[in-house]
mmCIF file of C-alpha atoms in Angstrom:
data_model
loop_
_atom_site.group_PDB
_atom_site.id
_atom_site.type_symbol
_atom_site.label_atom_id
_atom_site.label_comp_id
_atom_site.label_asym_id
_atom_site.label_seq_id
_atom_site.Cartn_x
_atom_site.Cartn_y
_atom_site.Cartn_z
ATOM 1 C CA ALA H 54 -0.008 0.019 0.035
ATOM 2 C CA GLN H 55 1.149 3.560 -0.682
ATOM 3 C CA THR H 56 1.687 5.933 2.088
ATOM 4 C CA VAL H 57 2.554 9.726 2.022
ATOM 5 C CA THR H 58 4.029 11.503 5.044
ATOM 6 C CA GLN H 59 4.324 15.224 5.553
ATOM 7 C CA SER H 60 6.146 15.878 8.773
ATOM 8 C CA GLN H 61 5.741 19.581 9.026
ATOM 9 C CA PRO H 62 2.206 20.524 10.180
ATOM 10 C CA GLU H 63 2.981 24.208 9.806
ATOM 11 C CA MET H 64 5.555 26.373 8.141
ATOM 12 C CA SER H 65 6.086 30.099 7.777
ATOM 13 C CA VAL H 66 8.116 32.260 5.411
ATOM 14 C CA GLN H 67 8.767 35.939 4.839
ATOM 15 C CA GLU H 68 7.375 37.502 1.604
ATOM 16 C CA ALA H 69 9.894 37.164 -1.168
ATOM 17 C CA GLU H 70 11.925 34.481 0.684
ATOM 18 C CA THR H 71 12.191 30.808 -0.272
ATOM 19 C CA VAL H 72 10.617 27.945 1.651
ATOM 20 C CA THR H 73 10.854 24.124 1.222
ATOM 21 C CA LEU H 74 8.048 21.822 2.203
ATOM 22 C CA SER H 75 8.903 18.140 2.931
ATOM 23 C CA CYS H 76 7.294 14.925 1.783
ATOM 24 C CA THR H 77 8.175 11.331 1.958
ATOM 25 C CA TYR H 78 6.378 8.452 0.389
ATOM 26 C CA ASP H 79 6.459 4.708 0.366
ATOM 27 C CA THR H 80 5.442 2.493 -2.477
ATOM 28 C CA SER H 81 6.442 -0.917 -4.028
ATOM 29 C CA GLU H 82 5.468 0.199 -7.453
ATOM 30 C CA SER H 83 7.957 1.229 -10.121
ATOM 31 C CA ASP H 84 5.430 3.332 -12.054
ATOM 32 C CA TYR H 85 4.068 6.164 -10.035
ATOM 33 C CA TYR H 86 3.304 9.773 -9.916
ATOM 34 C CA LEU H 87 3.765 12.410 -7.271
ATOM 35 C CA PHE H 88 1.809 15.643 -6.784
ATOM 36 C CA TRP H 89 1.710 18.795 -4.793
ATOM 37 C CA TYR H 90 -1.671 20.359 -4.260
ATOM 38 C CA LYS H 91 -2.600 23.651 -2.777
ATOM 39 C CA GLN H 92 -5.746 24.295 -0.768
ATOM 40 C CA PRO H 93 -6.337 28.086 -0.100
ATOM 41 C CA PRO H 94 -9.052 29.236 2.231
ATOM 42 C CA SER H 95 -11.493 29.037 -0.731
ATOM 43 C CA ARG H 96 -11.085 25.235 -0.218
ATOM 44 C CA GLN H 97 -10.573 24.301 -3.794
ATOM 45 C CA MET H 98 -7.579 21.981 -4.301
ATOM 46 C CA ILE H 99 -5.354 23.244 -7.059
ATOM 47 C CA LEU H 100 -2.579 21.258 -8.703
ATOM 48 C CA VAL H 101 0.736 22.984 -8.076
ATOM 49 C CA ILE H 102 3.217 20.599 -9.679
ATOM 50 C CA ARG H 103 3.394 16.873 -10.832
ATOM 51 C CA GLN H 104 6.397 14.532 -11.225
ATOM 52 C CA GLU H 105 6.603 11.228 -13.039
ATOM 53 C CA ALA H 106 8.806 8.802 -11.156
ATOM 54 C CA TYR H 107 10.503 7.547 -14.279
ATOM 55 C CA LYS H 108 11.778 11.124 -15.036
ATOM 56 C CA GLN H 109 15.056 11.991 -13.375
ATOM 57 C CA GLN H 110 14.619 15.751 -14.114
ATOM 58 C CA ASN H 111 12.968 17.623 -11.331
ATOM 59 C CA ALA H 112 9.593 19.225 -12.309
ATOM 60 C CA THR H 113 9.415 22.977 -12.273
ATOM 61 C CA GLU H 114 6.414 25.410 -12.563
ATOM 62 C CA ASN H 115 7.377 29.003 -12.519
ATOM 63 C CA ARG H 116 8.343 29.821 -8.847
ATOM 64 C CA PHE H 117 7.564 26.172 -7.737
ATOM 65 C CA SER H 118 10.100 23.388 -8.051
ATOM 66 C CA VAL H 119 10.520 19.939 -6.577
ATOM 67 C CA ASN H 120 13.477 18.025 -5.292
ATOM 68 C CA PHE H 121 12.801 14.365 -6.233
ATOM 69 C CA GLN H 122 15.068 11.907 -4.517
ATOM 70 C CA LYS H 123 13.799 8.550 -5.738
ATOM 71 C CA ALA H 124 16.137 6.392 -3.646
ATOM 72 C CA ALA H 125 15.307 8.177 -0.560
ATOM 73 C CA LYS H 126 11.608 8.374 -1.487
ATOM 74 C CA SER H 127 11.545 12.057 -0.897
ATOM 75 C CA PHE H 128 9.611 14.675 -2.757
ATOM 76 C CA SER H 129 9.986 18.243 -1.453
ATOM 77 C CA LEU H 130 8.455 21.362 -2.788
ATOM 78 C CA LYS H 131 10.491 24.613 -3.014
ATOM 79 C CA ILE H 132 8.606 27.846 -3.341
ATOM 80 C CA SER H 133 10.764 30.745 -4.460
ATOM 81 C CA ASP H 134 9.990 34.483 -4.063
ATOM 82 C CA SER H 135 7.039 33.614 -1.825
ATOM 83 C CA GLN H 136 3.924 35.714 -2.261
ATOM 84 C CA LEU H 137 1.118 36.424 0.083
ATOM 85 C CA GLY H 138 -1.188 34.434 -2.251
ATOM 86 C CA ASP H 139 0.983 31.353 -1.602
ATOM 87 C CA ALA H 140 -0.546 31.094 1.909
ATOM 88 C CA ALA H 141 -2.510 27.816 1.981
ATOM 89 C CA MET H 142 -2.510 24.150 2.978
ATOM 90 C CA TYR H 143 -0.181 22.111 0.782
ATOM 91 C CA PHE H 144 -0.801 18.463 0.230
ATOM 92 C CA CYS H 145 1.661 15.925 -1.136
ATOM 93 C CA ALA H 146 0.035 13.038 -2.936
ATOM 94 C CA SER H 147 0.887 9.998 -4.888
ATOM 95 C CA THR H 148 -0.685 7.520 -7.265
ATOM 96 C CA THR H 149 0.483 4.541 -9.260
ATOM 97 C CA GLY H 150 0.346 4.335 -12.951
ATOM 98 C CA GLY H 151 -2.929 3.287 -14.341
ATOM 99 C CA SER H 152 -4.661 3.809 -10.923
ATOM 100 C CA GLU H 153 -7.245 6.419 -10.116
ATOM 101 C CA LYS H 154 -6.448 6.325 -6.428
ATOM 102 C CA LEU H 155 -4.659 9.243 -4.977
ATOM 103 C CA VAL H 156 -3.105 9.009 -1.577
ATOM 104 C CA PHE H 157 -2.600 12.194 0.305
ATOM 105 C CA GLY H 158 -0.461 13.234 3.165
ATOM 106 C CA LYS H 159 -1.963 15.160 6.091
ATOM 107 C CA GLY H 160 -0.856 18.536 4.674
ATOM 108 C CA THR H 161 1.372 21.494 5.655
ATOM 109 C CA LYS H 162 -0.141 24.861 6.458
ATOM 110 C CA LEU H 163 1.999 27.554 4.983
ATOM 111 C CA THR H 164 1.842 31.145 6.275
ATOM 112 C CA VAL H 165 3.480 33.976 4.371
ATOM 113 C CA ASN H 166 4.424 36.965 6.463
ATOM 114 C CA PRO H 167 4.546 40.427 4.870
ATOM 115 C CA GLU K 51 -17.104 28.993 -14.607
ATOM 116 C CA THR K 52 -14.886 26.610 -12.638
ATOM 117 C CA GLY K 53 -14.123 23.095 -14.076
ATOM 118 C CA VAL K 54 -15.718 21.209 -11.163
ATOM 119 C CA THR K 55 -18.740 22.797 -9.478
ATOM 120 C CA GLN K 56 -20.137 21.480 -6.162
ATOM 121 C CA THR K 57 -23.421 22.412 -4.482
ATOM 122 C CA PRO K 58 -24.334 23.272 -1.941
ATOM 123 C CA ARG K 59 -21.357 24.966 -0.543
ATOM 124 C CA HIS K 60 -22.628 24.527 3.057
ATOM 125 C CA LEU K 61 -25.105 22.022 4.492
ATOM 126 C CA VAL K 62 -26.411 21.592 7.993
ATOM 127 C CA MET K 63 -28.514 18.488 8.597
ATOM 128 C CA GLY K 64 -29.945 16.543 11.442
ATOM 129 C CA MET K 65 -29.242 12.783 11.897
ATOM 130 C CA THR K 66 -32.701 11.843 10.579
ATOM 131 C CA ASN K 67 -32.523 13.950 7.418
ATOM 132 C CA LYS K 68 -31.967 12.944 3.912
ATOM 133 C CA LYS K 69 -29.894 15.240 1.679
ATOM 134 C CA SER K 70 -27.798 15.078 -1.440
ATOM 135 C CA LEU K 71 -24.564 16.652 -2.543
ATOM 136 C CA LYS K 72 -24.156 17.492 -6.267
ATOM 137 C CA CYS K 73 -20.974 17.675 -8.371
ATOM 138 C CA GLU K 74 -20.828 18.674 -12.005
ATOM 139 C CA GLN K 75 -17.655 18.717 -14.095
ATOM 140 C CA HIS K 76 -17.257 20.716 -17.286
ATOM 141 C CA LEU K 77 -13.842 19.338 -18.371
ATOM 142 C CA GLY K 78 -15.055 16.359 -20.512
ATOM 143 C CA HIS K 79 -13.562 13.930 -18.122
ATOM 144 C CA ASN K 80 -14.590 10.321 -17.757
ATOM 145 C CA ALA K 81 -13.822 9.666 -14.072
ATOM 146 C CA MET K 82 -15.319 11.214 -10.943
ATOM 147 C CA TYR K 83 -14.416 10.871 -7.297
ATOM 148 C CA TRP K 84 -15.806 11.632 -3.821
ATOM 149 C CA TYR K 85 -13.318 12.443 -1.023
ATOM 150 C CA LYS K 86 -13.893 13.228 2.663
ATOM 151 C CA GLN K 87 -11.680 15.786 4.380
ATOM 152 C CA SER K 88 -11.765 15.783 8.116
ATOM 153 C CA ALA K 89 -9.785 18.017 10.413
ATOM 154 C CA LYS K 90 -6.271 16.812 11.007
ATOM 155 C CA LYS K 91 -6.574 13.678 8.810
ATOM 156 C CA PRO K 92 -5.520 12.974 5.223
ATOM 157 C CA LEU K 93 -8.111 13.243 2.497
ATOM 158 C CA GLU K 94 -9.923 9.890 2.280
ATOM 159 C CA LEU K 95 -11.088 8.515 -0.986
ATOM 160 C CA MET K 96 -14.682 7.406 -0.779
ATOM 161 C CA PHE K 97 -15.783 6.478 -4.270
ATOM 162 C CA VAL K 98 -14.531 6.334 -7.759
ATOM 163 C CA TYR K 99 -16.675 6.281 -10.889
ATOM 164 C CA ASN K 100 -14.920 5.387 -14.150
ATOM 165 C CA PHE K 101 -17.040 5.616 -17.272
ATOM 166 C CA LYS K 102 -20.064 5.907 -15.040
ATOM 167 C CA GLU K 103 -19.275 2.582 -13.356
ATOM 168 C CA GLN K 104 -18.328 2.442 -9.739
ATOM 169 C CA THR K 105 -14.719 1.090 -9.616
ATOM 170 C CA GLU K 106 -14.036 1.878 -5.933
ATOM 171 C CA ASN K 107 -15.839 1.879 -2.679
ATOM 172 C CA ASN K 108 -13.325 2.455 0.052
ATOM 173 C CA SER K 109 -15.370 0.706 2.770
ATOM 174 C CA VAL K 110 -17.785 3.620 3.080
ATOM 175 C CA PRO K 111 -20.830 3.078 5.311
ATOM 176 C CA SER K 112 -24.059 2.536 3.520
ATOM 177 C CA ARG K 113 -25.552 5.817 4.847
ATOM 178 C CA PHE K 114 -23.496 7.326 2.012
ATOM 179 C CA SER K 115 -24.920 6.365 -1.415
ATOM 180 C CA PRO K 116 -23.325 7.614 -4.591
ATOM 181 C CA GLU K 117 -24.932 8.127 -7.860
ATOM 182 C CA CYS K 118 -23.343 8.825 -11.306
ATOM 183 C CA PRO K 119 -26.042 9.217 -13.962
ATOM 184 C CA ASN K 120 -23.508 10.239 -16.629
ATOM 185 C CA SER K 121 -19.933 11.197 -16.900
ATOM 186 C CA SER K 122 -20.534 14.842 -16.003
ATOM 187 C CA HIS K 123 -22.593 14.470 -12.899
ATOM 188 C CA LEU K 124 -21.963 12.863 -9.578
ATOM 189 C CA PHE K 125 -24.216 12.830 -6.470
ATOM 190 C CA LEU K 126 -23.687 11.713 -2.916
ATOM 191 C CA HIS K 127 -26.940 10.863 -1.137
ATOM 192 C CA LEU K 128 -26.954 11.124 2.575
ATOM 193 C CA HIS K 129 -29.250 9.576 5.087
ATOM 194 C CA THR K 130 -29.189 8.988 8.898
ATOM 195 C CA LEU K 131 -25.724 10.465 9.171
ATOM 196 C CA GLN K 132 -23.799 10.676 12.460
ATOM 197 C CA PRO K 133 -22.041 13.730 13.890
ATOM 198 C CA GLU K 134 -18.642 12.211 13.079
ATOM 199 C CA ASP K 135 -19.731 12.443 9.414
ATOM 200 C CA SER K 136 -19.290 16.200 9.660
ATOM 201 C CA ALA K 137 -16.566 17.132 7.145
ATOM 202 C CA LEU K 138 -15.642 18.817 3.972
ATOM 203 C CA TYR K 139 -16.685 16.546 1.058
ATOM 204 C CA LEU K 140 -14.698 17.107 -2.101
ATOM 205 C CA CYS K 141 -15.511 15.988 -5.624
ATOM 206 C CA ALA K 142 -12.819 15.561 -8.322
ATOM 207 C CA SER K 143 -12.693 14.590 -11.905
ATOM 208 C CA SER K 144 -9.911 13.257 -14.247
ATOM 209 C CA GLN K 145 -9.398 11.790 -17.699
ATOM 210 C CA VAL K 146 -8.586 8.182 -17.503
ATOM 211 C CA LEU K 147 -7.154 6.631 -20.642
ATOM 212 C CA ALA K 148 -7.233 3.010 -21.607
ATOM 213 C CA GLY K 149 -4.233 1.027 -20.538
ATOM 214 C CA GLY K 150 -3.655 3.370 -17.695
ATOM 215 C CA LEU K 151 -1.922 5.962 -19.894
ATOM 216 C CA GLY K 152 -3.642 8.911 -18.430
ATOM 217 C CA LYS K 153 -1.815 11.680 -16.507
ATOM 218 C CA ASN K 154 -3.538 10.868 -13.239
ATOM 219 C CA ILE K 155 -4.282 14.596 -12.734
ATOM 220 C CA GLN K 156 -7.446 15.092 -10.678
ATOM 221 C CA TYR K 157 -9.317 18.404 -10.654
ATOM 222 C CA PHE K 158 -11.191 19.360 -7.635
ATOM 223 C CA GLY K 159 -14.278 21.340 -6.708
ATOM 224 C CA ALA K 160 -14.538 23.711 -3.762
ATOM 225 C CA GLY K 161 -16.298 21.117 -1.645
ATOM 226 C CA THR K 162 -19.465 20.969 0.529
ATOM 227 C CA ARG K 163 -18.934 21.809 4.170
ATOM 228 C CA LEU K 164 -21.294 19.414 6.037
ATOM 229 C CA SER K 165 -22.398 19.712 9.532
ATOM 230 C CA VAL K 166 -24.454 16.910 11.169
ATOM 231 C CA LEU K 167 -26.262 17.892 14.311
#
């Protein structure tokens, strides 16, 4: 069974600074995908970034990038130049190839201080 | 208009009531999902519908009854709920391709905040 662990219940960062959110996962599959979702106070979960396990290159989306360490089963999210609008709950999630089942971590609440 | 719309946004019901949650997706996807989000717990997958067929029922109590009349609409019928069922219920959709070649990206609605008194 897949598991996803986020060990930081809360994090804070100053506006314009960089913050890294941690995530570890466990799976016996070789084909899987990893995701970071953002849930602002509006409650809608928004996909931030996605990583295919077979790709060695770390995914990036503008100010968001991941550090994917496959051997260590680690998938951290780096947010550069943090903005007030980045304040939200961030969830790490995984799924295996061909499966519709997303497994989520408990989330990290990110506060951005002006 | 957002890709996945859920109604109502908030719902308060007694334990003897019957109510329904509605989800509609405008993304042309063929799979839809119900999740339960409780405080301080990971999101829990409840049901999966793929091509209108239920492919997953994650040991959900029978007081929750899903219905998927077509690939764009998903309902969650509620009856005789318990106070511990109070939570945020999220709907999601995705495009599932034959052979599992889809991108596994799920798109979420804003949820229904349910309070059971």
